[in-house]
């Protein structure tokens, strides 16, 4: 039995957390025993416990959670007194590792990576970094890349684009995220009162491009009467700069006279059901999306997707084959694509079917879990990855 300790810096359910949830709840429990360390209570902790997973709260890490992509230097200074408390959290973690026979640490997210680096001298087990984000534009990118070459025995990137961003590091492998093909499966929508539903799903954060989606929605509404636009998701993170965005979007909608047309659903736990109620799923990120789980979820449900051509997205969606790609921020083209799909049921059907096939072939959760398990077995107890295992585990 190989015991794996997972570290994650957030207790909410965003993309990286869903990856963690999906993987730990689908591990072969005859071979692997997961323990998940989180900084505080929240939907991720609750969902994991409901699924019978051993969750430990290390609350000393909670003050560090506010740091993120929008933090300024003074935000870092503000949390610095909490660092000494965080070190106590480190002691708690090292006790779990040593007293409970943890064989591997699997750290998700930049903050968990840096924490594992600080604790490496006392942990004495192989560390995996699972990278879900681009590091390039971040404040500490040089330091991060340098530490990435020294601390983890293995770095898993969620897309080729994210791996390339990490630079030439022989320890980096690509394992694509997968979705549960039963949970996300095609549902035919019965059009309520003949109206269409076009949705954007994801955390409410400026880089996700809700403004672009809404501007395109305004243009579509000028041409077609019977379309509703759904904004699915909420401001779930505690990180700096993530609050107040929803209010600004709602004001924009009111000022644009679109309040009858746009629905803010808030956070939905059952996204598969929500996708079932949509005719088209739009992804509008204005910064490169590292991977984009919502795309594979929508495609698995047989829905046509329109997505921003940047980051890891072109590794998922092939333009005009199993979805449509648009230059990030190109509102006019996005509106045209939405109109084109709304006016063409056959085209929606064709792209939706091809999208489902694409996900079955490349982005199933079963395959992702198989690959990660193979990497664990290769890494333990030697601490290094066997070349054959690497070749079999990795996405190309
Ligand atoms: N999600 C959710 N409820 C919502 C909105 C989003 O559970 O109301 C999930 C969504 O199904 C997806 C994840 O949040 O699994 C978002 O992941 P993605 O990789 O698309 O983007 P991220 O937010 O991680 O950058
Ligand atoms: C991050 C990225 C997203 C990716 C998710 C899961 O949250 O922003 O693109 O899909 O992690 O890997």
Coordinates of C-alpha atoms in Angstrom, one line a residue, residues 6-396:
X6 CA -1.9 15.6 -1.0
X7 CA -1.4 19.3 -0.3
X8 CA -3.7 21.9 -1.7
X9 CA -3.8 25.6 -0.7
X10 CA -7.6 26.1 -1.2
X11 CA -10.6 24.5 0.2
X12 CA -13.0 25.7 -2.6
X13 CA -13.9 23.8 -5.7
X14 CA -12.1 25.4 -8.7
X15 CA -10.4 23.5 -11.5
X16 CA -7.3 22.4 -9.7
X17 CA -9.4 21.2 -6.7
X18 CA -11.7 19.2 -9.0
X19 CA -8.7 17.5 -10.4
X20 CA -7.5 16.6 -6.9
X21 CA -11.0 15.5 -5.9
X22 CA -11.4 13.4 -9.1
X23 CA -8.0 11.7 -8.8
X24 CA -8.2 10.8 -5.1
X25 CA -11.7 9.5 -5.3
X26 CA -10.8 7.3 -8.2
X27 CA -7.5 5.8 -7.0
X28 CA -7.2 2.1 -6.7
X29 CA -7.7 1.8 -2.9
X30 CA -6.1 -1.7 -2.9
X31 CA -2.8 0.0 -3.9
X32 CA -3.0 3.6 -2.7
X33 CA -4.1 5.3 0.4
X34 CA -4.8 9.1 0.1
X35 CA -4.7 11.7 2.9
X36 CA -5.5 15.3 1.9
X37 CA -4.2 18.3 3.9
X38 CA -6.1 21.5 3.4
X39 CA -5.8 24.9 5.1
X40 CA -9.5 25.2 6.2
X41 CA -13.0 23.9 6.0
X42 CA -14.9 24.4 2.7
X43 CA -16.6 22.6 -0.1
X44 CA -13.5 20.6 -1.1
X45 CA -13.1 19.3 2.4
X46 CA -16.8 18.5 2.7
X47 CA -16.9 16.7 -0.7
X48 CA -13.8 14.7 0.1
X49 CA -15.1 13.6 3.4
X50 CA -18.5 12.6 1.9
X51 CA -16.5 10.4 -0.5
X52 CA -14.7 8.7 2.5
X53 CA -11.4 10.5 2.1
X54 CA -9.2 11.2 5.1
X55 CA -8.9 15.0 5.3
X56 CA -6.6 16.9 7.7
X57 CA -6.9 20.7 8.4
X58 CA -3.7 22.6 8.8
X59 CA -5.2 25.9 9.7
X60 CA -1.8 27.6 10.2
X61 CA -1.5 27.9 6.4
X62 CA -4.8 29.8 6.0
X63 CA -3.4 33.4 6.2
X64 CA -1.2 32.7 3.2
X65 CA -4.2 31.9 1.0
X66 CA -4.9 35.5 0.1
X67 CA -1.7 35.7 -1.9
X68 CA -2.3 35.2 -5.6
X69 CA -1.9 36.5 -9.2
X70 CA -3.3 39.9 -8.2
X71 CA -1.3 40.4 -5.0
X72 CA 0.9 43.4 -4.6
X73 CA 4.1 43.7 -2.7
X74 CA 2.3 45.2 0.3
X75 CA 0.0 42.2 0.4
X76 CA 3.0 40.0 0.8
X77 CA 4.3 42.3 3.6
X78 CA 0.8 42.1 5.2
X79 CA 0.9 38.3 5.6
X80 CA 4.6 38.0 6.5
X81 CA 3.8 37.8 10.3
X82 CA 1.8 34.7 9.5
X83 CA 4.9 33.0 8.2
X84 CA 6.1 31.9 11.6
X85 CA 2.7 30.3 12.2
X86 CA 2.9 28.6 8.9
X87 CA 6.1 27.0 10.0
X88 CA 4.1 25.4 12.9
X89 CA 1.8 24.0 10.2
X90 CA 5.0 22.6 8.6
X91 CA 5.8 20.7 11.8
X92 CA 2.3 19.3 11.8
X93 CA 2.7 18.1 8.2
X94 CA 6.1 16.6 8.8
X95 CA 4.6 14.6 11.8
X96 CA 1.9 13.2 9.5
X97 CA 4.6 12.2 7.0
X98 CA 6.9 10.6 9.5
X99 CA 4.5 9.0 12.0
X100 CA 2.0 7.7 9.4
X101 CA 4.3 6.3 6.8
X102 CA 3.5 8.7 4.0
X103 CA 5.5 7.5 0.9
X104 CA 4.9 10.4 -1.6
X105 CA 3.8 14.0 -1.3
X106 CA 1.6 15.3 -4.2
X107 CA 1.4 19.1 -4.0
X108 CA -1.2 21.0 -6.1
X109 CA -0.8 24.7 -6.7
X110 CA 2.0 27.2 -6.4
X111 CA 1.6 27.9 -2.7
X112 CA 1.7 24.2 -1.9
X113 CA 4.8 23.8 -4.1
X114 CA 6.7 26.5 -2.3
X115 CA 5.6 25.1 1.0
X116 CA 6.9 21.7 0.1
X117 CA 10.2 23.3 -0.9
X118 CA 10.5 24.9 2.6
X119 CA 9.7 21.6 4.3
X120 CA 11.8 19.3 2.0
X121 CA 14.7 19.0 4.5
X122 CA 12.3 17.5 7.1
X123 CA 10.1 15.5 4.8
X124 CA 12.4 12.8 3.4
X125 CA 10.0 11.5 0.8
X126 CA 9.7 12.1 -2.9
X127 CA 7.6 15.2 -3.8
X128 CA 5.5 15.7 -6.9
X129 CA 4.5 19.1 -8.0
X130 CA 1.3 19.2 -10.0
X131 CA 1.4 22.5 -11.9
X132 CA -2.0 24.0 -13.0
X133 CA -0.9 27.5 -13.9
X134 CA 1.5 29.5 -16.1
X135 CA 4.4 30.7 -14.0
X136 CA 5.9 33.0 -16.7
X137 CA 4.0 36.2 -15.7
X138 CA 4.2 35.6 -12.0
X139 CA 6.3 37.7 -9.6
X140 CA 8.5 34.8 -8.5
X141 CA 8.8 33.0 -11.8
X142 CA 12.7 32.8 -11.8
X143 CA 12.8 31.6 -8.2
X144 CA 10.0 29.2 -8.9
X145 CA 11.6 27.6 -11.9
X146 CA 14.9 27.3 -10.1
X147 CA 13.3 25.6 -7.2
X148 CA 11.3 23.4 -9.6
X149 CA 14.6 22.0 -10.8
X150 CA 15.7 21.1 -7.3
X151 CA 12.9 20.2 -5.0
X152 CA 10.3 17.9 -6.7
X153 CA 11.2 14.4 -8.0
X154 CA 8.6 14.9 -10.6
X155 CA 6.6 17.8 -12.0
X156 CA 3.2 17.1 -13.6
X157 CA 2.0 19.8 -16.0
X158 CA -1.7 19.9 -17.0
X159 CA -0.9 20.8 -20.6
X160 CA 2.0 20.9 -23.1
X161 CA 1.7 24.8 -23.0
X162 CA 2.2 24.8 -19.2
X163 CA 5.1 22.3 -19.5
X164 CA 6.8 24.6 -22.1
X165 CA 6.3 27.6 -19.8
X166 CA 8.3 25.8 -17.1
X167 CA 11.3 25.6 -19.4
X168 CA 13.7 22.8 -20.2
X169 CA 13.4 20.7 -17.1
X170 CA 13.8 16.9 -17.6
X171 CA 11.5 16.2 -14.6
X172 CA 8.4 17.7 -16.2
X173 CA 5.8 15.4 -17.7
X174 CA 2.4 16.3 -19.2
X175 CA -0.6 14.5 -17.9
X176 CA -3.9 15.9 -19.2
X177 CA -6.8 16.4 -16.9
X178 CA -9.7 14.0 -17.5
X179 CA -13.4 14.0 -16.7
X180 CA -15.6 11.2 -15.5
X181 CA -17.3 10.1 -18.8
X182 CA -20.4 8.8 -16.9
X183 CA -20.9 12.0 -14.9
X184 CA -20.4 14.2 -17.9
X185 CA -22.4 12.5 -20.6
X186 CA -24.5 13.8 -23.5
X187 CA -28.0 15.1 -22.5
X188 CA -30.3 16.4 -25.2
X189 CA -31.8 19.7 -24.2
X190 CA -35.5 20.2 -24.6
X191 CA -35.7 23.9 -25.6
X192 CA -38.0 25.6 -23.0
X193 CA -40.4 27.9 -24.8
X194 CA -38.1 27.8 -27.8
X195 CA -35.3 29.8 -26.2
X196 CA -31.6 29.1 -26.5
X197 CA -29.2 29.1 -23.6
X198 CA -25.6 30.1 -24.1
X199 CA -23.3 29.7 -21.0
X200 CA -20.0 30.6 -19.7
X201 CA -18.8 28.4 -16.8
X202 CA -16.0 29.2 -14.3
X203 CA -14.7 31.2 -11.4
X204 CA -15.6 34.9 -11.6
X205 CA -12.2 36.4 -12.1
X206 CA -11.2 39.2 -14.5
X207 CA -8.8 37.0 -16.6
X208 CA -11.6 34.7 -17.5
X209 CA -13.1 37.3 -19.8
X210 CA -16.7 37.6 -18.7
X211 CA -16.6 41.1 -20.1
X212 CA -15.9 39.7 -23.6
X213 CA -18.7 37.2 -23.2
X214 CA -21.2 39.8 -22.1
X215 CA -20.2 42.2 -24.9
X216 CA -20.7 39.3 -27.4
X217 CA -24.0 38.6 -25.7
X218 CA -25.1 42.2 -26.3
X219 CA -24.3 41.9 -30.0
X220 CA -26.1 38.6 -30.3
X221 CA -29.2 40.0 -28.4
X222 CA -29.4 42.7 -31.0
X223 CA -29.9 40.1 -33.7
X224 CA -31.8 37.3 -32.0
X225 CA -34.6 37.7 -29.5
X226 CA -34.8 34.3 -27.9
X227 CA -31.4 33.8 -26.3
X228 CA -30.5 33.6 -22.6
X229 CA -27.0 34.0 -21.4
X230 CA -25.9 32.2 -18.3
X231 CA -22.9 33.1 -16.2
X232 CA -22.2 30.0 -14.1
X233 CA -19.8 30.3 -11.2
X234 CA -18.9 32.7 -8.4
X235 CA -16.0 34.5 -6.7
X236 CA -14.9 31.5 -4.8
X237 CA -11.3 32.3 -4.0
X238 CA -10.1 34.3 -1.0
X239 CA -7.0 35.6 -3.0
X240 CA -6.4 39.3 -3.4
X241 CA -8.3 41.0 -6.3
X242 CA -11.0 38.3 -6.6
X243 CA -13.8 40.2 -4.7
X244 CA -16.2 42.8 -6.1
X245 CA -16.0 41.5 -9.7
X246 CA -19.5 39.9 -9.7
X247 CA -21.0 43.2 -8.6
X248 CA -19.2 45.0 -11.4
X249 CA -20.5 42.5 -13.9
X250 CA -24.0 42.8 -12.7
X251 CA -23.9 46.6 -12.9
X252 CA -22.6 46.3 -16.5
X253 CA -25.5 44.0 -17.4
X254 CA -28.0 46.5 -15.9
X255 CA -26.4 49.5 -17.7
X256 CA -26.4 47.6 -21.0
X257 CA -30.1 46.9 -20.5
X258 CA -29.4 43.1 -20.6
X259 CA -30.8 42.2 -17.2
X260 CA -33.6 40.1 -18.7
X261 CA -31.2 38.3 -20.9
X262 CA -28.3 37.4 -18.5
X263 CA -28.6 35.1 -15.6
X264 CA -26.0 34.8 -12.9
X265 CA -26.4 31.3 -11.4
X266 CA -23.8 31.6 -8.7
X267 CA -21.6 28.6 -7.8
X268 CA -23.2 25.3 -9.0
X269 CA -22.1 22.0 -7.4
X270 CA -23.5 19.9 -10.2
X271 CA -22.0 21.4 -13.4
X272 CA -22.9 18.4 -15.5
X273 CA -26.6 19.1 -14.9
X274 CA -26.1 22.8 -15.7
X275 CA -24.3 22.0 -19.0
X276 CA -27.3 19.8 -19.9
X277 CA -29.4 22.9 -20.0
X278 CA -27.1 24.8 -22.4
X279 CA -27.0 24.8 -26.2
X280 CA -23.5 26.3 -26.5
X281 CA -20.6 26.7 -24.0
X282 CA -18.4 29.6 -24.4
X283 CA -14.9 30.0 -23.0
X284 CA -13.6 33.6 -23.2
X285 CA -10.4 33.8 -21.2
X286 CA -8.4 36.9 -22.1
X287 CA -5.2 35.4 -20.7
X288 CA -3.9 32.0 -21.8
X289 CA -5.9 29.3 -20.1
X290 CA -3.5 26.7 -18.7
X291 CA -5.9 23.8 -19.5
X292 CA -9.6 24.6 -19.2
X293 CA -11.6 21.8 -17.6
X294 CA -14.9 23.4 -18.5
X295 CA -14.1 22.7 -22.1
X296 CA -13.6 19.0 -21.7
X297 CA -16.7 18.8 -19.4
X298 CA -18.9 20.5 -22.0
X299 CA -17.4 18.4 -24.9
X300 CA -18.0 15.2 -22.9
X301 CA -21.6 16.3 -22.6
X302 CA -21.8 16.6 -26.4
X303 CA -22.2 20.4 -26.3
X304 CA -20.5 22.6 -29.0
X305 CA -17.8 24.9 -27.5
X306 CA -16.3 28.2 -28.6
X307 CA -13.0 28.8 -26.9
X308 CA -10.2 31.3 -26.7
X309 CA -7.2 30.1 -28.8
X310 CA -4.4 30.4 -26.3
X311 CA -2.5 28.4 -23.7
X312 CA -3.5 24.8 -23.4
X313 CA -6.9 25.2 -25.2
X314 CA -5.7 24.3 -28.7
X315 CA -4.4 21.0 -27.3
X316 CA -8.1 20.2 -26.5
X317 CA -10.2 21.9 -29.1
X318 CA -9.4 21.5 -32.8
X319 CA -10.9 24.4 -34.7
X320 CA -13.9 23.4 -36.8
X321 CA -13.3 19.7 -36.0
X322 CA -14.6 19.4 -32.4
X323 CA -15.3 23.0 -31.5
X324 CA -14.5 26.5 -32.6
X325 CA -11.6 28.7 -31.6
X326 CA -11.5 32.5 -31.5
X327 CA -8.7 35.0 -30.8
X328 CA -8.9 36.0 -27.2
X329 CA -10.8 39.3 -26.8
X330 CA -12.3 39.2 -30.3
X331 CA -15.8 40.1 -29.4
X332 CA -17.1 40.5 -32.9
X333 CA -15.9 37.1 -34.1
X334 CA -17.2 35.5 -30.9
X335 CA -20.7 37.0 -31.5
X336 CA -20.6 35.8 -35.1
X337 CA -19.7 32.3 -34.0
X338 CA -22.5 32.2 -31.4
X339 CA -25.0 33.4 -34.0
X340 CA -23.7 30.9 -36.6
X341 CA -24.1 28.0 -34.2
X342 CA -27.5 29.2 -32.9
X343 CA -28.7 29.2 -36.5
X344 CA -27.4 25.8 -37.4
X345 CA -28.7 22.8 -35.3
X346 CA -26.8 20.3 -37.5
X347 CA -23.5 22.1 -36.9
X348 CA -24.1 22.2 -33.1
X349 CA -24.8 18.4 -33.3
X350 CA -21.7 17.7 -35.5
X351 CA -19.3 19.6 -33.2
X352 CA -21.0 18.2 -30.1
X353 CA -20.6 14.6 -31.3
X354 CA -17.0 15.2 -32.3
X355 CA -16.2 16.9 -29.0
X356 CA -17.5 13.8 -27.1
X357 CA -15.3 11.5 -29.2
X358 CA -12.3 13.8 -28.5
X359 CA -12.8 13.6 -24.8
X360 CA -13.3 9.8 -24.9
X361 CA -10.0 9.4 -26.8
X362 CA -7.8 11.9 -24.9
X363 CA -9.3 13.3 -21.7
X364 CA -11.0 10.5 -19.7
X365 CA -10.5 10.5 -16.0
X366 CA -9.8 6.7 -16.0
X367 CA -6.8 7.4 -18.3
X368 CA -5.5 10.3 -16.2
X369 CA -5.7 8.2 -13.0
X370 CA -4.0 5.3 -14.7
X371 CA -1.1 7.5 -15.7
X372 CA -0.7 9.1 -12.3
X373 CA -0.9 5.7 -10.5
X374 CA 1.9 4.5 -12.8
X375 CA 4.0 7.5 -11.9
X376 CA 3.5 6.9 -8.2
X377 CA 4.5 3.2 -8.5
X378 CA 7.5 4.2 -10.5
X379 CA 8.6 6.8 -8.0
X380 CA 8.2 4.6 -4.9
X381 CA 10.4 3.6 -3.3
X382 CA 13.3 4.6 -5.5
X383 CA 12.4 8.3 -5.7
X384 CA 13.1 8.4 -9.4
X385 CA 11.0 7.7 -12.4
X386 CA 11.8 4.8 -14.6
X387 CA 12.1 5.8 -18.3
X388 CA 9.6 3.2 -19.5
X389 CA 7.0 4.3 -17.0
X390 CA 7.6 7.9 -18.0
X391 CA 7.0 7.1 -21.7
X392 CA 3.8 5.2 -20.8
X393 CA 2.4 7.7 -18.4
X394 CA 2.9 10.8 -20.3
X395 CA 0.7 12.7 -22.8
X396 CA 2.2 13.8 -26.1

